[in-house]
mmCIF file of C-alpha atoms and ligand atoms in Angstrom:
data_model
loop_
_atom_site.group_PDB
_atom_site.id
_atom_site.type_symbol
_atom_site.label_atom_id
_atom_site.label_comp_id
_atom_site.label_asym_id
_atom_site.label_seq_id
_atom_site.Cartn_x
_atom_site.Cartn_y
_atom_site.Cartn_z
ATOM 1 C CA MET A 86 -47.911 169.571 -82.629
ATOM 2 C CA ILE A 87 -49.519 172.771 -84.305
ATOM 3 C CA SER A 88 -51.460 174.821 -81.911
ATOM 4 C CA ALA A 89 -55.204 175.160 -82.413
ATOM 5 C CA GLU A 90 -55.130 178.996 -82.488
ATOM 6 C CA ARG A 91 -52.775 178.707 -85.446
ATOM 7 C CA MET A 92 -54.533 175.881 -87.332
ATOM 8 C CA GLY A 93 -58.106 177.812 -86.728
ATOM 9 C CA GLU A 94 -61.128 176.479 -84.931
ATOM 10 C CA LEU A 95 -62.628 173.079 -85.460
ATOM 11 C CA GLU A 96 -66.552 173.653 -84.674
ATOM 12 C CA VAL A 97 -66.983 170.687 -82.284
ATOM 13 C CA GLU A 98 -70.301 171.314 -80.859
ATOM 14 C CA LYS A 99 -71.737 172.247 -84.306
ATOM 15 C CA HIS A 100 -70.479 169.142 -86.043
ATOM 16 C CA ALA A 101 -71.635 166.932 -83.302
ATOM 17 C CA ASN A 102 -75.404 168.545 -83.252
ATOM 18 C CA TYR A 103 -75.067 168.250 -87.271
ATOM 19 C CA ILE A 104 -74.773 164.721 -87.119
ATOM 20 C CA LEU A 105 -77.437 164.218 -84.312
ATOM 21 C CA SER A 106 -79.897 166.235 -86.374
ATOM 22 C CA VAL A 107 -79.363 164.281 -89.727
ATOM 23 C CA GLU A 108 -80.574 161.222 -87.642
ATOM 24 C CA LYS A 109 -83.503 163.136 -86.268
ATOM 25 C CA LYS A 110 -84.650 164.657 -89.579
ATOM 26 C CA LYS A 111 -86.040 161.357 -91.343
ATOM 27 C CA ASP A 112 -87.699 163.256 -94.122
ATOM 28 C CA SER A 113 -84.512 165.300 -95.021
ATOM 29 C CA PHE A 114 -82.839 165.076 -98.457
ATOM 30 C CA GLU A 115 -79.888 163.548 -96.814
ATOM 31 C CA SER A 116 -81.951 160.943 -94.953
ATOM 32 C CA VAL A 117 -83.758 159.807 -98.056
ATOM 33 C CA VAL A 118 -80.820 159.419 -100.458
ATOM 34 C CA MET A 119 -79.016 157.536 -97.429
ATOM 35 C CA GLU A 120 -81.978 155.144 -96.778
ATOM 36 C CA HIS A 121 -80.332 152.223 -98.582
ATOM 37 C CA LEU A 122 -77.031 152.571 -97.005
ATOM 38 C CA ARG A 123 -78.175 153.883 -93.822
ATOM 39 C CA ILE A 124 -75.784 151.328 -91.816
ATOM 40 C CA ASN A 125 -72.694 153.078 -93.657
ATOM 41 C CA GLY A 126 -74.119 156.413 -92.494
ATOM 42 C CA ALA A 127 -74.436 155.406 -88.857
ATOM 43 C CA TYR A 128 -70.899 153.903 -88.793
ATOM 44 C CA TRP A 129 -69.627 157.416 -90.325
ATOM 45 C CA GLY A 130 -71.625 159.546 -87.783
ATOM 46 C CA LEU A 131 -71.065 157.630 -84.671
ATOM 47 C CA THR A 132 -67.277 157.192 -85.248
ATOM 48 C CA THR A 133 -67.186 160.927 -85.680
ATOM 49 C CA LEU A 134 -69.269 161.535 -82.461
ATOM 50 C CA ASP A 135 -66.497 159.110 -80.946
ATOM 51 C CA LEU A 136 -63.695 161.139 -81.945
ATOM 52 C CA LEU A 137 -65.219 164.436 -80.988
ATOM 53 C CA GLY A 138 -65.978 162.773 -77.456
ATOM 54 C CA LYS A 139 -69.717 163.054 -77.865
ATOM 55 C CA ILE A 140 -70.642 159.437 -78.389
ATOM 56 C CA ASP A 141 -72.526 159.511 -75.078
ATOM 57 C CA ALA A 142 -75.229 161.744 -76.526
ATOM 58 C CA VAL A 143 -76.748 158.422 -78.482
ATOM 59 C CA ASN A 144 -78.588 155.835 -77.043
ATOM 60 C CA SER A 145 -76.275 152.933 -77.716
ATOM 61 C CA GLU A 146 -79.140 150.251 -76.857
ATOM 62 C CA GLU A 147 -81.274 151.791 -79.686
ATOM 63 C CA VAL A 148 -78.703 151.822 -82.230
ATOM 64 C CA VAL A 149 -77.610 148.213 -81.449
ATOM 65 C CA SER A 150 -80.864 146.879 -81.446
ATOM 66 C CA TRP A 151 -81.411 148.547 -84.994
ATOM 67 C CA VAL A 152 -78.092 147.087 -86.324
ATOM 68 C CA MET A 153 -79.243 143.475 -85.445
ATOM 69 C CA LYS A 154 -82.426 144.055 -87.201
ATOM 70 C CA CYS A 155 -80.475 144.610 -90.270
ATOM 71 C CA GLN A 156 -78.816 141.204 -90.320
ATOM 72 C CA HIS A 157 -80.061 138.756 -92.738
ATOM 73 C CA GLU A 158 -80.354 135.052 -92.245
ATOM 74 C CA SER A 159 -77.209 134.303 -94.363
ATOM 75 C CA GLY A 160 -75.413 136.072 -91.369
ATOM 76 C CA GLY A 161 -74.417 139.329 -93.497
ATOM 77 C CA PHE A 162 -76.139 142.607 -93.054
ATOM 78 C CA GLY A 163 -77.960 144.972 -95.203
ATOM 79 C CA GLY A 164 -77.823 148.673 -95.304
ATOM 80 C CA ASN A 165 -81.143 148.971 -93.607
ATOM 81 C CA ILE A 166 -83.861 146.535 -92.046
ATOM 82 C CA GLY A 167 -85.162 144.213 -94.610
ATOM 83 C CA HIS A 168 -82.437 145.020 -97.281
ATOM 84 C CA ASP A 169 -80.199 142.507 -99.068
ATOM 85 C CA PRO A 170 -76.777 141.665 -97.343
ATOM 86 C CA HIS A 171 -73.509 142.987 -98.646
ATOM 87 C CA LEU A 172 -70.011 143.174 -97.378
ATOM 88 C CA LEU A 173 -70.145 147.004 -97.695
ATOM 89 C CA TYR A 174 -72.945 147.004 -94.855
ATOM 90 C CA THR A 175 -71.468 143.982 -92.709
ATOM 91 C CA LEU A 176 -68.368 145.844 -91.992
ATOM 92 C CA SER A 177 -70.153 148.990 -90.959
ATOM 93 C CA ALA A 178 -72.484 146.740 -88.592
ATOM 94 C CA ILE A 179 -69.283 145.215 -86.940
ATOM 95 C CA GLN A 180 -67.511 148.535 -86.651
ATOM 96 C CA ILE A 181 -70.665 149.972 -84.968
ATOM 97 C CA LEU A 182 -71.165 147.107 -82.641
ATOM 98 C CA ALA A 183 -67.108 147.385 -81.777
ATOM 99 C CA LEU A 184 -67.913 151.405 -81.009
ATOM 100 C CA PHE A 185 -70.213 150.103 -78.394
ATOM 101 C CA ASP A 186 -68.288 147.174 -77.261
ATOM 102 C CA LYS A 187 -70.798 144.989 -78.282
ATOM 103 C CA ILE A 188 -69.049 142.648 -81.052
ATOM 104 C CA ASN A 189 -69.998 139.764 -78.413
ATOM 105 C CA ILE A 190 -73.641 139.923 -79.311
ATOM 106 C CA LEU A 191 -72.871 138.487 -82.705
ATOM 107 C CA ASP A 192 -72.698 135.142 -83.863
ATOM 108 C CA ALA A 193 -69.059 135.537 -85.084
ATOM 109 C CA GLU A 194 -68.946 132.065 -86.680
ATOM 110 C CA LYS A 195 -72.191 132.884 -88.845
ATOM 111 C CA VAL A 196 -71.029 136.204 -89.906
ATOM 112 C CA SER A 197 -67.601 134.673 -90.723
ATOM 113 C CA TYR A 198 -68.888 132.174 -92.554
ATOM 114 C CA TYR A 199 -70.896 134.676 -94.738
ATOM 115 C CA ILE A 200 -67.789 136.641 -95.298
ATOM 116 C CA ALA A 201 -65.672 133.341 -96.004
ATOM 117 C CA SER A 202 -68.256 132.197 -98.615
ATOM 118 C CA LEU A 203 -67.726 135.371 -100.971
ATOM 119 C CA GLN A 204 -64.041 134.467 -101.559
ATOM 120 C CA ASN A 205 -63.409 133.456 -105.198
ATOM 121 C CA GLU A 206 -60.789 130.698 -106.492
ATOM 122 C CA ASP A 207 -58.470 133.383 -107.372
ATOM 123 C CA GLY A 208 -58.342 134.976 -103.954
ATOM 124 C CA SER A 209 -60.324 137.890 -104.520
ATOM 125 C CA PHE A 210 -63.852 138.575 -102.720
ATOM 126 C CA SER A 211 -67.105 139.241 -104.361
ATOM 127 C CA GLY A 212 -69.116 141.855 -102.536
ATOM 128 C CA ASP A 213 -72.333 139.822 -102.545
ATOM 129 C CA MET A 214 -74.261 136.806 -104.180
ATOM 130 C CA TRP A 215 -74.190 138.966 -107.432
ATOM 131 C CA GLY A 216 -70.495 138.697 -107.856
ATOM 132 C CA GLU A 217 -69.082 142.036 -108.458
ATOM 133 C CA VAL A 218 -65.374 142.004 -107.723
ATOM 134 C CA ASP A 219 -63.106 144.706 -106.191
ATOM 135 C CA THR A 220 -60.272 145.356 -103.775
ATOM 136 C CA ARG A 221 -62.812 147.187 -101.625
ATOM 137 C CA PHE A 222 -64.254 143.714 -101.117
ATOM 138 C CA SER A 223 -60.788 142.138 -99.943
ATOM 139 C CA TYR A 224 -60.307 144.810 -97.536
ATOM 140 C CA ILE A 225 -63.594 144.696 -95.884
ATOM 141 C CA ALA A 226 -63.582 140.887 -95.722
ATOM 142 C CA ILE A 227 -59.900 140.828 -94.062
ATOM 143 C CA CYS A 228 -60.880 143.779 -91.642
ATOM 144 C CA SER A 229 -64.337 142.213 -90.569
ATOM 145 C CA LEU A 230 -62.702 138.731 -90.023
ATOM 146 C CA ALA A 231 -59.827 140.159 -88.246
ATOM 147 C CA LEU A 232 -62.307 142.006 -85.807
ATOM 148 C CA LEU A 233 -64.176 138.881 -85.338
ATOM 149 C CA HIS A 234 -60.893 136.944 -84.635
ATOM 150 C CA GLY A 235 -61.797 134.541 -87.766
ATOM 151 C CA LEU A 236 -59.057 135.459 -90.516
ATOM 152 C CA GLU A 237 -58.465 131.429 -90.444
ATOM 153 C CA LYS A 238 -61.635 130.936 -92.005
ATOM 154 C CA ILE A 239 -60.267 132.584 -95.344
ATOM 155 C CA ASP A 240 -57.131 131.648 -97.768
ATOM 156 C CA VAL A 241 -55.155 134.769 -96.690
ATOM 157 C CA GLU A 242 -52.295 133.804 -98.946
ATOM 158 C CA LYS A 243 -54.469 133.671 -101.992
ATOM 159 C CA ALA A 244 -56.109 136.898 -100.796
ATOM 160 C CA VAL A 245 -52.858 138.602 -100.747
ATOM 161 C CA LYS A 246 -51.757 137.273 -103.918
ATOM 162 C CA TYR A 247 -54.677 138.825 -105.328
ATOM 163 C CA ILE A 248 -54.282 142.101 -104.060
ATOM 164 C CA VAL A 249 -50.678 142.262 -105.077
ATOM 165 C CA SER A 250 -51.856 141.437 -108.556
ATOM 166 C CA CYS A 251 -53.707 144.757 -108.606
ATOM 167 C CA LYS A 252 -50.563 146.945 -107.840
ATOM 168 C CA ASN A 253 -49.477 149.165 -110.743
ATOM 169 C CA LEU A 254 -46.127 150.262 -112.062
ATOM 170 C CA ASP A 255 -46.719 153.487 -110.033
ATOM 171 C CA GLY A 256 -46.811 151.940 -106.910
ATOM 172 C CA GLY A 257 -50.521 152.191 -106.277
ATOM 173 C CA PHE A 258 -53.673 149.806 -106.676
ATOM 174 C CA GLY A 259 -56.633 149.535 -108.643
ATOM 175 C CA CYS A 260 -60.087 147.800 -107.935
ATOM 176 C CA THR A 261 -58.983 144.954 -110.270
ATOM 177 C CA PRO A 262 -55.712 143.917 -112.045
ATOM 178 C CA GLY A 263 -54.972 146.509 -114.381
ATOM 179 C CA ALA A 264 -57.079 149.001 -113.115
ATOM 180 C CA GLU A 265 -55.943 152.669 -112.697
ATOM 181 C CA SER A 266 -54.472 153.465 -109.334
ATOM 182 C CA HIS A 267 -56.829 155.337 -107.009
ATOM 183 C CA ALA A 268 -56.029 156.564 -103.344
ATOM 184 C CA GLY A 269 -59.518 154.760 -102.173
ATOM 185 C CA GLN A 270 -58.229 151.471 -103.638
ATOM 186 C CA ILE A 271 -54.911 152.079 -102.128
ATOM 187 C CA PHE A 272 -56.216 152.551 -98.768
ATOM 188 C CA CYS A 273 -58.141 149.199 -99.041
ATOM 189 C CA CYS A 274 -54.984 147.337 -100.440
ATOM 190 C CA VAL A 275 -52.606 148.873 -98.029
ATOM 191 C CA GLY A 276 -55.011 148.562 -95.052
ATOM 192 C CA ALA A 277 -55.742 144.739 -95.882
ATOM 193 C CA LEU A 278 -51.647 144.267 -96.301
ATOM 194 C CA ALA A 279 -51.283 145.790 -92.975
ATOM 195 C CA ILE A 280 -53.958 143.807 -91.081
ATOM 196 C CA THR A 281 -52.446 140.545 -92.577
ATOM 197 C CA GLY A 282 -48.874 141.541 -91.829
ATOM 198 C CA PHE A 283 -47.647 141.781 -95.498
ATOM 199 C CA LEU A 284 -46.741 145.370 -95.984
ATOM 200 C CA ASP A 285 -43.197 144.409 -97.099
ATOM 201 C CA LEU A 286 -44.920 143.565 -100.313
ATOM 202 C CA VAL A 287 -45.592 147.689 -100.846
ATOM 203 C CA ASP A 288 -42.728 149.609 -102.502
ATOM 204 C CA LYS A 289 -43.097 152.413 -99.750
ATOM 205 C CA ASP A 290 -41.020 155.012 -101.508
ATOM 206 C CA LEU A 291 -42.734 154.713 -104.823
ATOM 207 C CA LEU A 292 -46.359 154.682 -103.334
ATOM 208 C CA GLY A 293 -45.032 157.317 -100.913
ATOM 209 C CA TRP A 294 -44.414 159.574 -103.643
ATOM 210 C CA TRP A 295 -47.484 158.882 -105.629
ATOM 211 C CA LEU A 296 -49.528 159.434 -102.487
ATOM 212 C CA CYS A 297 -47.820 162.844 -101.309
ATOM 213 C CA GLU A 298 -48.204 164.180 -105.092
ATOM 214 C CA ARG A 299 -52.066 164.051 -104.247
ATOM 215 C CA GLN A 300 -51.498 167.320 -102.430
ATOM 216 C CA VAL A 301 -52.693 170.452 -104.536
ATOM 217 C CA LYS A 302 -51.831 174.131 -104.135
ATOM 218 C CA SER A 303 -54.918 174.607 -101.767
ATOM 219 C CA GLY A 304 -53.686 171.978 -99.412
ATOM 220 C CA GLY A 305 -56.227 169.635 -100.204
ATOM 221 C CA LEU A 306 -55.615 166.127 -101.486
ATOM 222 C CA ASN A 307 -57.342 164.635 -104.770
ATOM 223 C CA GLY A 308 -57.613 160.839 -105.332
ATOM 224 C CA ARG A 309 -55.941 160.637 -108.586
ATOM 225 C CA PRO A 310 -53.716 162.893 -110.843
ATOM 226 C CA GLU A 311 -55.480 165.885 -112.448
ATOM 227 C CA LYS A 312 -58.468 165.618 -110.316
ATOM 228 C CA LEU A 313 -60.149 168.137 -107.788
ATOM 229 C CA PRO A 314 -59.254 167.964 -104.236
ATOM 230 C CA ASP A 315 -61.642 166.319 -101.581
ATOM 231 C CA VAL A 316 -62.023 166.116 -97.814
ATOM 232 C CA CYS A 317 -62.579 162.513 -98.045
ATOM 233 C CA TYR A 318 -59.116 161.898 -99.438
ATOM 234 C CA SER A 319 -57.737 163.342 -96.243
ATOM 235 C CA TRP A 320 -58.748 159.827 -94.709
ATOM 236 C CA TRP A 321 -57.719 157.698 -97.745
ATOM 237 C CA VAL A 322 -54.251 159.189 -98.746
ATOM 238 C CA LEU A 323 -53.250 160.024 -95.049
ATOM 239 C CA SER A 324 -54.174 156.444 -93.394
ATOM 240 C CA SER A 325 -52.163 154.970 -96.415
ATOM 241 C CA LEU A 326 -49.314 157.383 -95.722
ATOM 242 C CA ILE A 327 -49.322 156.722 -92.008
ATOM 243 C CA MET A 328 -49.278 152.828 -92.842
ATOM 244 C CA ILE A 329 -46.390 152.995 -94.822
ATOM 245 C CA ASP A 330 -44.579 155.421 -92.687
ATOM 246 C CA ARG A 331 -44.288 158.502 -94.885
ATOM 247 C CA VAL A 332 -47.076 160.915 -93.771
ATOM 248 C CA HIS A 333 -44.129 163.518 -92.890
ATOM 249 C CA TRP A 334 -44.055 163.877 -96.745
ATOM 250 C CA ILE A 335 -46.975 166.085 -97.052
ATOM 251 C CA ASP A 336 -47.923 169.594 -95.715
ATOM 252 C CA LYS A 337 -49.920 168.793 -92.630
ATOM 253 C CA GLU A 338 -50.470 172.253 -91.927
ATOM 254 C CA LYS A 339 -51.999 173.292 -95.213
ATOM 255 C CA LEU A 340 -54.129 170.179 -95.157
ATOM 256 C CA VAL A 341 -55.553 171.151 -91.696
ATOM 257 C CA LYS A 342 -56.215 174.679 -93.160
ATOM 258 C CA TYR A 343 -58.031 173.148 -96.285
ATOM 259 C CA ILE A 344 -60.325 170.776 -94.087
ATOM 260 C CA LEU A 345 -61.261 173.563 -91.769
ATOM 261 C CA ASP A 346 -62.225 175.844 -94.689
ATOM 262 C CA CYS A 347 -64.583 173.027 -95.623
ATOM 263 C CA GLN A 348 -66.466 173.689 -92.466
ATOM 264 C CA ASP A 349 -70.406 174.885 -92.461
ATOM 265 C CA LYS A 350 -69.090 177.166 -89.574
ATOM 266 C CA GLU A 351 -72.853 178.157 -88.677
ATOM 267 C CA LYS A 352 -74.887 174.855 -89.362
ATOM 268 C CA GLY A 353 -71.936 172.378 -88.872
ATOM 269 C CA GLY A 354 -70.975 169.757 -91.001
ATOM 270 C CA ILE A 355 -67.936 169.501 -93.468
ATOM 271 C CA SER A 356 -68.186 169.275 -97.256
ATOM 272 C CA ASP A 357 -65.800 167.993 -99.959
ATOM 273 C CA ARG A 358 -64.531 171.150 -100.830
ATOM 274 C CA PRO A 359 -65.064 174.892 -99.614
ATOM 275 C CA ASP A 360 -68.504 176.190 -99.708
ATOM 276 C CA ASP A 361 -70.044 173.124 -100.915
ATOM 277 C CA ALA A 362 -72.974 171.311 -99.162
ATOM 278 C CA VAL A 363 -72.135 169.355 -96.145
ATOM 279 C CA ASP A 364 -72.837 165.759 -95.488
ATOM 280 C CA VAL A 365 -72.078 162.945 -93.076
ATOM 281 C CA TYR A 366 -69.753 161.220 -95.120
ATOM 282 C CA HIS A 367 -67.451 164.092 -95.445
ATOM 283 C CA THR A 368 -67.937 165.341 -91.939
ATOM 284 C CA TYR A 369 -66.626 161.802 -90.779
ATOM 285 C CA PHE A 370 -63.334 161.808 -93.046
ATOM 286 C CA GLY A 371 -62.752 165.346 -92.268
ATOM 287 C CA VAL A 372 -62.742 164.778 -88.637
ATOM 288 C CA ALA A 373 -60.730 161.386 -89.102
ATOM 289 C CA GLY A 374 -58.120 163.383 -91.406
ATOM 290 C CA LEU A 375 -57.765 165.966 -88.565
ATOM 291 C CA ALA A 376 -57.255 163.122 -86.140
ATOM 292 C CA HIS A 377 -54.715 161.809 -88.341
ATOM 293 C CA LEU A 378 -53.017 165.278 -88.233
ATOM 294 C CA GLU A 379 -53.239 165.258 -84.349
ATOM 295 C CA TYR A 380 -55.391 168.208 -84.234
ATOM 296 C CA PRO A 381 -56.156 168.980 -80.452
ATOM 297 C CA GLY A 382 -58.767 167.291 -78.433
ATOM 298 C CA LEU A 383 -59.896 164.671 -80.818
ATOM 299 C CA LYS A 384 -59.333 160.793 -80.017
ATOM 300 C CA ALA A 385 -56.622 159.096 -82.230
ATOM 301 C CA ILE A 386 -58.233 156.672 -85.052
ATOM 302 C CA ASP A 387 -56.664 153.584 -86.232
ATOM 303 C CA PRO A 388 -55.647 154.016 -89.915
ATOM 304 C CA ALA A 389 -56.169 150.464 -90.773
ATOM 305 C CA TYR A 390 -59.456 149.275 -88.866
ATOM 306 C CA ALA A 391 -61.006 152.897 -89.520
ATOM 307 C CA LEU A 392 -61.997 152.645 -85.572
ATOM 308 C CA PRO A 393 -60.803 154.957 -82.555
ATOM 309 C CA VAL A 394 -57.327 153.380 -81.178
ATOM 310 C CA ASP A 395 -59.206 152.700 -78.013
ATOM 311 C CA VAL A 396 -61.608 150.651 -79.662
ATOM 312 C CA VAL A 397 -58.857 148.441 -81.467
ATOM 313 C CA ASP A 398 -57.018 148.184 -78.458
ATOM 314 C CA ARG A 399 -60.151 146.639 -76.494
ATOM 315 C CA ILE A 400 -60.618 144.049 -79.359
ATOM 316 C CA PHE A 401 -57.091 143.064 -79.727
ATOM 317 C CA LEU A 402 -55.459 143.737 -76.600
ATOM 318 C CA GLY A 403 -58.374 143.334 -74.070
ATOM 319 C CA ARG A 404 -58.047 146.798 -72.477
HETATM 320 C C1 GRG B 722 -64.205 151.449 -93.215
HETATM 321 C C2 GRG B 722 -63.018 153.600 -94.127
HETATM 322 C C3 GRG B 722 -63.811 152.404 -94.306
HETATM 323 C C4 GRG B 722 -63.961 151.691 -95.558
HETATM 324 C C5 GRG B 722 -64.599 150.406 -96.058
HETATM 325 C C6 GRG B 722 -66.006 151.076 -99.097
HETATM 326 C C7 GRG B 722 -64.633 151.128 -98.575
HETATM 327 C C8 GRG B 722 -64.031 150.277 -97.472
HETATM 328 C C9 GRG B 722 -63.602 151.787 -99.180
HETATM 329 C C10 GRG B 722 -63.946 152.820 -100.248
HETATM 330 C C11 GRG B 722 -62.486 153.144 -100.917
HETATM 331 C C12 GRG B 722 -62.586 154.112 -102.041
HETATM 332 C C13 GRG B 722 -62.850 153.463 -103.608
HETATM 333 C C14 GRG B 722 -62.718 155.423 -102.021
HETATM 334 C C15 GRG B 722 -63.036 156.548 -102.758
HETATM 335 C C16 GRG B 722 -64.529 157.328 -103.023
HETATM 336 C C17 GRG B 722 -64.397 158.045 -103.837
HETATM 337 C C18 GRG B 722 -64.512 159.367 -103.368
HETATM 338 C C19 GRG B 722 -64.725 157.916 -105.122
HETATM 339 C C20 GRG B 722 -64.802 158.891 -106.094
HETATM 340 O O1 GRG B 722 -64.251 158.658 -107.388
HETATM 341 P P1 GRG B 722 -64.494 159.692 -108.612
HETATM 342 O O2 GRG B 722 -63.614 158.945 -109.553
HETATM 343 O O3 GRG B 722 -63.638 160.633 -107.830
HETATM 344 O O4 GRG B 722 -65.916 159.788 -108.798
HETATM 345 P P2 GRG B 722 -62.324 161.387 -108.375
HETATM 346 O O5 GRG B 722 -61.975 162.108 -106.860
HETATM 347 O O6 GRG B 722 -61.391 160.290 -108.513
HETATM 348 O O7 GRG B 722 -62.616 162.350 -109.157
#
């Protein structure tokens, strides 16, 4: 493990205060643009606080009661109270409840039925009733149902076949068959295959090579060839590399430095690239990336479920 002194300082207190302040400033630019996906923002912010050891600063009863108000009669969740349900928001709702050990207040049958109803004949998943298909939704359905112990509600074999049909010659995966490989979609496909126990369908050396080539001179990672680095890929790329056992193929020390360079050292928060404006999304994936890099003092995070390891253990091992 690399010592904190050699790596530079993570501004733990400032990042925690930044996350808590975004929630309080309801009229701020960030709060307003996040209004429709508030539940995603809450998952990013709360998971960050948990990784930093600061989740006790939050009133969990208030959060849980708000999350439950975002549930639609179909069983799915909207991004905010009164908004239409979508798989994107349903996973965040389940993850937030998991953080507070409150999954049991859900009617798991109802939520699982909503998710299963979005599986298509070819095994793919639509995000909601309007039908857009994307491997993001395959991951979300599989991850959500696994957390609810309800994977038997879908045709897992067909779901896996569809994901494999999105695999490209470079070893990566895209959002639909034939679509360009992208680190975000690779995370989704590898995560879904990890959760269902089909990682043997990944060409680990070929994909590992493509993923470690995402590291650029500054130490940061991009999401596909010729693109700019972005802190969020510290999550999408590193999680994928960990799941296929190839994380030692990147320069960890340089990536830690890149993430730390993206901090707002005065006001807290992390941005996509050094000196850009911070937001909750990049703060989460920066901190989660550092957790994957074993930065001292952070909780470990599970690369497939995107939840702290102790939360995942509580769900699957009952401890
Ligand atoms: C629980 C962690 C978690 C995820 C839920 C929504 C989801 C499942 C996964 C999203 C995966 C994804 C597609 C991530 C990429 C996001 C991103 C930065 C897209 C930007 O794409 P471009 O083309 O950017 O604008 P580049 O970097 O290619 O220039």
